[in-house]
JSON list of C-alpha atoms in Angstrom, two decimals:
[
{"chain": "A", "resi": 1, "resn": "GLN", "atom": "CA", "xyz": [84.92, 106.53, 41.97]},
{"chain": "A", "resi": 2, "resn": "VAL", "atom": "CA", "xyz": [87.39, 104.93, 44.20]},
{"chain": "A", "resi": 3, "resn": "GLN", "atom": "CA", "xyz": [91.10, 107.04, 43.89]},
{"chain": "A", "resi": 4, "resn": "LEU", "atom": "CA", "xyz": [94.48, 106.32, 45.51]},
{"chain": "A", "resi": 5, "resn": "VAL", "atom": "CA", "xyz": [96.68, 109.09, 45.84]},
{"chain": "A", "resi": 6, "resn": "GLU", "atom": "CA", "xyz": [100.43, 108.11, 46.65]},
{"chain": "A", "resi": 7, "resn": "SER", "atom": "CA", "xyz": [102.95, 111.14, 47.83]},
{"chain": "A", "resi": 8, "resn": "GLY", "atom": "CA", "xyz": [106.29, 110.76, 49.59]},
{"chain": "A", "resi": 9, "resn": "GLY", "atom": "CA", "xyz": [108.44, 110.18, 46.78]},
{"chain": "A", "resi": 10, "resn": "GLY", "atom": "CA", "xyz": [111.73, 111.62, 45.90]},
{"chain": "A", "resi": 11, "resn": "LEU", "atom": "CA", "xyz": [115.35, 111.82, 45.82]},
{"chain": "A", "resi": 12, "resn": "VAL", "atom": "CA", "xyz": [117.61, 110.33, 48.83]},
{"chain": "A", "resi": 13, "resn": "GLN", "atom": "CA", "xyz": [121.08, 109.14, 49.34]},
{"chain": "A", "resi": 14, "resn": "PRO", "atom": "CA", "xyz": [122.03, 105.59, 49.94]},
{"chain": "A", "resi": 15, "resn": "GLY", "atom": "CA", "xyz": [121.27, 104.88, 53.64]},
{"chain": "A", "resi": 16, "resn": "GLY", "atom": "CA", "xyz": [118.26, 107.27, 53.87]},
{"chain": "A", "resi": 17, "resn": "SER", "atom": "CA", "xyz": [115.02, 107.08, 54.75]},
{"chain": "A", "resi": 18, "resn": "LEU", "atom": "CA", "xyz": [111.65, 107.94, 53.02]},
{"chain": "A", "resi": 19, "resn": "ARG", "atom": "CA", "xyz": [108.04, 107.62, 54.22]},
{"chain": "A", "resi": 20, "resn": "LEU", "atom": "CA", "xyz": [105.61, 107.14, 51.67]},
{"chain": "A", "resi": 21, "resn": "SER", "atom": "CA", "xyz": [101.80, 107.55, 52.17]},
{"chain": "A", "resi": 22, "resn": "CYS", "atom": "CA", "xyz": [98.70, 106.62, 50.06]},
{"chain": "A", "resi": 23, "resn": "VAL", "atom": "CA", "xyz": [95.11, 108.07, 50.62]},
{"chain": "A", "resi": 24, "resn": "VAL", "atom": "CA", "xyz": [92.09, 106.22, 49.49]},
{"chain": "A", "resi": 25, "resn": "SER", "atom": "CA", "xyz": [89.16, 108.32, 48.56]},
{"chain": "A", "resi": 26, "resn": "GLY", "atom": "CA", "xyz": [85.66, 108.24, 46.94]},
{"chain": "A", "resi": 27, "resn": "ARG", "atom": "CA", "xyz": [82.38, 106.12, 48.06]},
{"chain": "A", "resi": 28, "resn": "PHE", "atom": "CA", "xyz": [83.09, 102.74, 49.23]},
{"chain": "A", "resi": 29, "resn": "SER", "atom": "CA", "xyz": [82.16, 100.34, 52.21]},
{"chain": "A", "resi": 30, "resn": "HIS", "atom": "CA", "xyz": [85.73, 99.22, 53.63]},
{"chain": "A", "resi": 31, "resn": "ILE", "atom": "CA", "xyz": [89.38, 98.41, 52.49]},
{"chain": "A", "resi": 32, "resn": "ASN", "atom": "CA", "xyz": [90.37, 94.82, 52.56]},
{"chain": "A", "resi": 33, "resn": "VAL", "atom": "CA", "xyz": [94.19, 94.27, 51.82]},
{"chain": "A", "resi": 34, "resn": "MET", "atom": "CA", "xyz": [96.52, 97.23, 51.07]},
{"chain": "A", "resi": 35, "resn": "ALA", "atom": "CA", "xyz": [99.84, 96.82, 49.60]},
{"chain": "A", "resi": 36, "resn": "TRP", "atom": "CA", "xyz": [103.06, 98.99, 47.91]},
{"chain": "A", "resi": 37, "resn": "TYR", "atom": "CA", "xyz": [104.34, 97.42, 44.48]},
{"chain": "A", "resi": 38, "resn": "ARG", "atom": "CA", "xyz": [107.26, 98.72, 42.63]},
{"chain": "A", "resi": 39, "resn": "GLN", "atom": "CA", "xyz": [108.67, 98.90, 39.30]},
{"chain": "A", "resi": 40, "resn": "ALA", "atom": "CA", "xyz": [112.17, 99.53, 38.28]},
{"chain": "A", "resi": 41, "resn": "PRO", "atom": "CA", "xyz": [113.58, 100.85, 34.80]},
{"chain": "A", "resi": 42, "resn": "GLY", "atom": "CA", "xyz": [113.37, 97.25, 32.55]},
{"chain": "A", "resi": 43, "resn": "LYS", "atom": "CA", "xyz": [111.95, 95.06, 35.16]},
{"chain": "A", "resi": 44, "resn": "GLN", "atom": "CA", "xyz": [108.46, 93.81, 36.12]},
{"chain": "A", "resi": 45, "resn": "ARG", "atom": "CA", "xyz": [106.36, 95.35, 39.13]},
{"chain": "A", "resi": 46, "resn": "GLU", "atom": "CA", "xyz": [106.85, 93.49, 41.97]},
{"chain": "A", "resi": 47, "resn": "LEU", "atom": "CA", "xyz": [105.00, 93.24, 45.52]},
{"chain": "A", "resi": 48, "resn": "VAL", "atom": "CA", "xyz": [107.02, 94.89, 48.21]},
{"chain": "A", "resi": 49, "resn": "ALA", "atom": "CA", "xyz": [104.61, 94.81, 51.10]},
{"chain": "A", "resi": 50, "resn": "LYS", "atom": "CA", "xyz": [100.95, 94.26, 52.10]},
{"chain": "A", "resi": 51, "resn": "ILE", "atom": "CA", "xyz": [99.15, 94.54, 55.00]},
{"chain": "A", "resi": 52, "resn": "SER", "atom": "CA", "xyz": [95.38, 92.67, 55.58]},
{"chain": "A", "resi": 53, "resn": "ALA", "atom": "CA", "xyz": [92.84, 94.47, 57.30]},
{"chain": "A", "resi": 54, "resn": "GLY", "atom": "CA", "xyz": [93.36, 93.12, 60.74]},
{"chain": "A", "resi": 55, "resn": "GLY", "atom": "CA", "xyz": [97.13, 94.41, 60.47]},
{"chain": "A", "resi": 56, "resn": "SER", "atom": "CA", "xyz": [99.07, 91.24, 59.33]},
{"chain": "A", "resi": 57, "resn": "THR", "atom": "CA", "xyz": [102.06, 92.14, 56.99]},
{"chain": "A", "resi": 58, "resn": "ASP", "atom": "CA", "xyz": [104.03, 90.62, 54.39]},
{"chain": "A", "resi": 59, "resn": "TYR", "atom": "CA", "xyz": [107.54, 91.72, 52.84]},
{"chain": "A", "resi": 60, "resn": "VAL", "atom": "CA", "xyz": [109.46, 90.91, 49.68]},
{"chain": "A", "resi": 61, "resn": "ASP", "atom": "CA", "xyz": [112.82, 89.59, 51.21]},
{"chain": "A", "resi": 62, "resn": "SER", "atom": "CA", "xyz": [114.84, 92.02, 49.87]},
{"chain": "A", "resi": 63, "resn": "VAL", "atom": "CA", "xyz": [113.48, 94.86, 51.97]},
{"chain": "A", "resi": 64, "resn": "LYS", "atom": "CA", "xyz": [112.91, 92.65, 55.25]},
{"chain": "A", "resi": 65, "resn": "GLY", "atom": "CA", "xyz": [114.22, 94.52, 58.27]},
{"chain": "A", "resi": 66, "resn": "ARG", "atom": "CA", "xyz": [114.59, 97.80, 56.26]},
{"chain": "A", "resi": 67, "resn": "PHE", "atom": "CA", "xyz": [110.65, 98.67, 55.05]},
{"chain": "A", "resi": 68, "resn": "THR", "atom": "CA", "xyz": [107.65, 98.94, 57.37]},
{"chain": "A", "resi": 69, "resn": "ILE", "atom": "CA", "xyz": [104.16, 98.79, 56.09]},
{"chain": "A", "resi": 70, "resn": "SER", "atom": "CA", "xyz": [101.50, 100.20, 58.00]},
{"chain": "A", "resi": 71, "resn": "ARG", "atom": "CA", "xyz": [97.71, 101.70, 57.90]},
{"chain": "A", "resi": 72, "resn": "GLU", "atom": "CA", "xyz": [95.38, 104.34, 59.81]},
{"chain": "A", "resi": 73, "resn": "SER", "atom": "CA", "xyz": [92.17, 102.95, 59.15]},
{"chain": "A", "resi": 74, "resn": "ALA", "atom": "CA", "xyz": [90.15, 105.91, 60.08]},
{"chain": "A", "resi": 75, "resn": "LYS", "atom": "CA", "xyz": [92.22, 107.83, 57.42]},
{"chain": "A", "resi": 76, "resn": "ASN", "atom": "CA", "xyz": [92.10, 105.32, 54.54]},
{"chain": "A", "resi": 77, "resn": "THR", "atom": "CA", "xyz": [95.70, 105.49, 54.27]},
{"chain": "A", "resi": 78, "resn": "VAL", "atom": "CA", "xyz": [98.63, 103.02, 54.22]},
{"chain": "A", "resi": 79, "resn": "TYR", "atom": "CA", "xyz": [102.23, 104.05, 54.61]},
{"chain": "A", "resi": 80, "resn": "LEU", "atom": "CA", "xyz": [105.70, 102.64, 53.57]},
{"chain": "A", "resi": 81, "resn": "GLN", "atom": "CA", "xyz": [108.69, 103.48, 55.85]},
{"chain": "A", "resi": 82, "resn": "MET", "atom": "CA", "xyz": [111.84, 102.95, 54.19]},
{"chain": "A", "resi": 83, "resn": "ASN", "atom": "CA", "xyz": [114.80, 102.99, 55.76]},
{"chain": "A", "resi": 84, "resn": "SER", "atom": "CA", "xyz": [118.63, 102.03, 55.11]},
{"chain": "A", "resi": 85, "resn": "LEU", "atom": "CA", "xyz": [117.68, 102.86, 51.23]},
{"chain": "A", "resi": 86, "resn": "LYS", "atom": "CA", "xyz": [120.06, 100.88, 48.73]},
{"chain": "A", "resi": 87, "resn": "PRO", "atom": "CA", "xyz": [120.36, 102.21, 44.97]},
{"chain": "A", "resi": 88, "resn": "GLN", "atom": "CA", "xyz": [118.82, 99.28, 44.09]},
{"chain": "A", "resi": 89, "resn": "ASP", "atom": "CA", "xyz": [115.54, 100.35, 45.81]},
{"chain": "A", "resi": 90, "resn": "THR", "atom": "CA", "xyz": [115.16, 103.05, 43.15]},
{"chain": "A", "resi": 91, "resn": "ALA", "atom": "CA", "xyz": [111.69, 102.41, 41.38]},
{"chain": "A", "resi": 92, "resn": "VAL", "atom": "CA", "xyz": [108.30, 103.83, 40.67]},
{"chain": "A", "resi": 93, "resn": "TYR", "atom": "CA", "xyz": [106.23, 102.83, 43.92]},
{"chain": "A", "resi": 94, "resn": "TYR", "atom": "CA", "xyz": [102.80, 102.30, 43.35]},
{"chain": "A", "resi": 95, "resn": "CYS", "atom": "CA", "xyz": [100.06, 102.21, 46.24]},
{"chain": "A", "resi": 96, "resn": "ASN", "atom": "CA", "xyz": [97.26, 99.08, 45.93]},
{"chain": "A", "resi": 97, "resn": "ALA", "atom": "CA", "xyz": [94.24, 98.40, 47.66]},
{"chain": "A", "resi": 98, "resn": "VAL", "atom": "CA", "xyz": [91.21, 95.76, 47.39]},
{"chain": "A", "resi": 99, "resn": "VAL", "atom": "CA", "xyz": [88.16, 98.07, 48.20]},
{"chain": "A", "resi": 100, "resn": "ALA", "atom": "CA", "xyz": [84.74, 96.68, 48.62]},
{"chain": "A", "resi": 101, "resn": "GLY", "atom": "CA", "xyz": [81.88, 98.76, 47.54]},
{"chain": "A", "resi": 102, "resn": "ALA", "atom": "CA", "xyz": [78.38, 98.79, 49.05]},
{"chain": "A", "resi": 103, "resn": "GLY", "atom": "CA", "xyz": [77.06, 95.00, 49.45]},
{"chain": "A", "resi": 104, "resn": "GLU", "atom": "CA", "xyz": [80.66, 93.33, 48.85]},
{"chain": "A", "resi": 105, "resn": "TRP", "atom": "CA", "xyz": [82.79, 91.13, 50.76]},
{"chain": "A", "resi": 106, "resn": "TYR", "atom": "CA", "xyz": [86.06, 91.52, 49.35]},
{"chain": "A", "resi": 107, "resn": "GLY", "atom": "CA", "xyz": [85.97, 94.00, 46.55]},
{"chain": "A", "resi": 108, "resn": "ARG", "atom": "CA", "xyz": [88.38, 94.71, 43.60]},
{"chain": "A", "resi": 109, "resn": "ASP", "atom": "CA", "xyz": [91.73, 96.01, 43.17]},
{"chain": "A", "resi": 110, "resn": "TYR", "atom": "CA", "xyz": [92.71, 99.68, 42.68]},
{"chain": "A", "resi": 111, "resn": "TRP", "atom": "CA", "xyz": [95.68, 101.37, 41.85]},
{"chain": "A", "resi": 112, "resn": "GLY", "atom": "CA", "xyz": [97.40, 104.54, 42.39]},
{"chain": "A", "resi": 113, "resn": "LYS", "atom": "CA", "xyz": [99.34, 106.45, 39.70]},
{"chain": "A", "resi": 114, "resn": "GLY", "atom": "CA", "xyz": [102.79, 105.70, 41.39]},
{"chain": "A", "resi": 115, "resn": "THR", "atom": "CA", "xyz": [105.50, 107.95, 42.79]},
{"chain": "A", "resi": 116, "resn": "LEU", "atom": "CA", "xyz": [109.32, 107.89, 41.92]},
{"chain": "A", "resi": 117, "resn": "VAL", "atom": "CA", "xyz": [111.56, 107.11, 44.65]},
{"chain": "A", "resi": 118, "resn": "THR", "atom": "CA", "xyz": [115.45, 107.50, 43.36]},
{"chain": "A", "resi": 119, "resn": "VAL", "atom": "CA", "xyz": [118.30, 106.58, 45.74]},
{"chain": "A", "resi": 120, "resn": "SER", "atom": "CA", "xyz": [121.78, 107.68, 44.44]},
{"chain": "A", "resi": 121, "resn": "SER", "atom": "CA", "xyz": [124.56, 110.01, 46.02]}
]
């Protein structure tokens, strides 16, 4: 059973920073793409940032230059460093990973339960 557990959310003032972490645990062969999504109240879930197994990254335009995604493969962990936070960044942030089992090349999607980020003065 593969599990993803996020941490690091909370309340921060506009202009502040937070660092989210997500650890993948369980039995698996390897992890392919890892990503962070978010869902604000009344809105659809959107992709914030993703990182390939090789380290290539991609970001939604609204966070470029402010957020940085990274991964630490030895710890099966993905991070999201969020700087210059704005009220519109308020959302539940979800970790996503494509995890391959034994004998699989690509694998399937797994999701964390989410961590709330609130940006407010």
